[in-house]
mmCIF file of C-alpha atoms in Angstrom:
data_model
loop_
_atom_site.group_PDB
_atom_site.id
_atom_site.type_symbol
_atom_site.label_atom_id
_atom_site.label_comp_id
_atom_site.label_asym_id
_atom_site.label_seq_id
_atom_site.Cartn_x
_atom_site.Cartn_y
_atom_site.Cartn_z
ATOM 1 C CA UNK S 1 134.749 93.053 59.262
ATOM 2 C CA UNK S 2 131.633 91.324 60.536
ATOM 3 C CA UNK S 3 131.259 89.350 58.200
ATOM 4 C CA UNK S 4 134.729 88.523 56.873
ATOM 5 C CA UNK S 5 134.201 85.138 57.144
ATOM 6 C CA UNK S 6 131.319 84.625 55.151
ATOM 7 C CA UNK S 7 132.513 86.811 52.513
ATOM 8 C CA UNK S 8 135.488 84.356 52.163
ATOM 9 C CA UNK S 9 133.629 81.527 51.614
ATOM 10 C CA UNK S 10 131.282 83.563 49.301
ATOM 11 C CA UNK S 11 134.219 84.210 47.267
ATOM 12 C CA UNK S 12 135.681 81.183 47.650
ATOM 13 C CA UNK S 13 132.754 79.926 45.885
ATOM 14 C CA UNK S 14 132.507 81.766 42.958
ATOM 15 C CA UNK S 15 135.962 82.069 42.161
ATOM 16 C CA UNK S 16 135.789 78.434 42.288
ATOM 17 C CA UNK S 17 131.994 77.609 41.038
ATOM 18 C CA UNK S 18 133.256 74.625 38.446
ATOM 19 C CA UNK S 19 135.037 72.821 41.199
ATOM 20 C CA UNK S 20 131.622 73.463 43.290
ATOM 21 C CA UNK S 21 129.047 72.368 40.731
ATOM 22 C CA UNK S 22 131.479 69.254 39.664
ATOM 23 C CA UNK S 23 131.432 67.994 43.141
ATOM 24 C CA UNK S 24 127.698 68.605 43.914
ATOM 25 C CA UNK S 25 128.528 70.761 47.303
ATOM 26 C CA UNK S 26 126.713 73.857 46.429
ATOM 27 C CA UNK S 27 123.987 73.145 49.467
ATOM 28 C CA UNK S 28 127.563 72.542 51.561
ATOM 29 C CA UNK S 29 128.981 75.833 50.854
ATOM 30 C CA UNK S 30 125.336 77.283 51.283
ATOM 31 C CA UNK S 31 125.381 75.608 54.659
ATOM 32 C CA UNK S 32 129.075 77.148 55.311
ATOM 33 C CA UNK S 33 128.056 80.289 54.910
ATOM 34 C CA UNK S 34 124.946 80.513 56.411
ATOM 35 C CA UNK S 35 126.417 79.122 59.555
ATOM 36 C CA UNK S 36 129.393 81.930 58.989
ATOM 37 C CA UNK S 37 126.406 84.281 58.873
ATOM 38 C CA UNK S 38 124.790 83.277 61.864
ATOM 39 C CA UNK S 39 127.217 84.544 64.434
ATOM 40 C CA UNK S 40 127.312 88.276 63.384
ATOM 41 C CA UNK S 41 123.404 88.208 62.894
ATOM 42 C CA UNK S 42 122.756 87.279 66.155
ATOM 43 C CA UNK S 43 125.417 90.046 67.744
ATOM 44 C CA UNK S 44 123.207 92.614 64.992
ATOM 45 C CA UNK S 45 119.733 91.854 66.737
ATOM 46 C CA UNK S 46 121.565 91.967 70.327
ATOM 47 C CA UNK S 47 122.787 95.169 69.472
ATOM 48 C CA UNK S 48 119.692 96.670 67.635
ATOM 49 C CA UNK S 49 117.485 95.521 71.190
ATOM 50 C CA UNK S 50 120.027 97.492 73.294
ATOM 51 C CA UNK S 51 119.984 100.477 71.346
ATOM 52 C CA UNK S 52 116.068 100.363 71.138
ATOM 53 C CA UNK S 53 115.783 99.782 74.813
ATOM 54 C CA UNK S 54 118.338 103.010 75.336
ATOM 55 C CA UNK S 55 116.478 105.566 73.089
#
């Protein structure tokens, strides 16, 4: 569910990887997703510092 986002665009991609390469956007859709990635890694560190600083 966390990242449902970038797995769309991840499949997006490859179910679609012609229409990708033809255009020359594979660094966009790299982009896309690492920027749809960003979000839930960010909430994973907050959430990994909380739980150290707890235990």
């Amino acid at each position: 569910v966390v990242y449902e986002e970038a797995s769309q665009v991840a499949n997006d991609a490859v179910s679609s990887i012609r229409i990708v390469a033809s255009f020359c956007s594979e660094k966009r859709v790299m982009d896309l997703y690492k920027k749809n990635c960003e979000a839930p890694r960010k909430h994973g560190i907050w959430q990994a510092t909380i739980g150290g600083l707890g235990f």
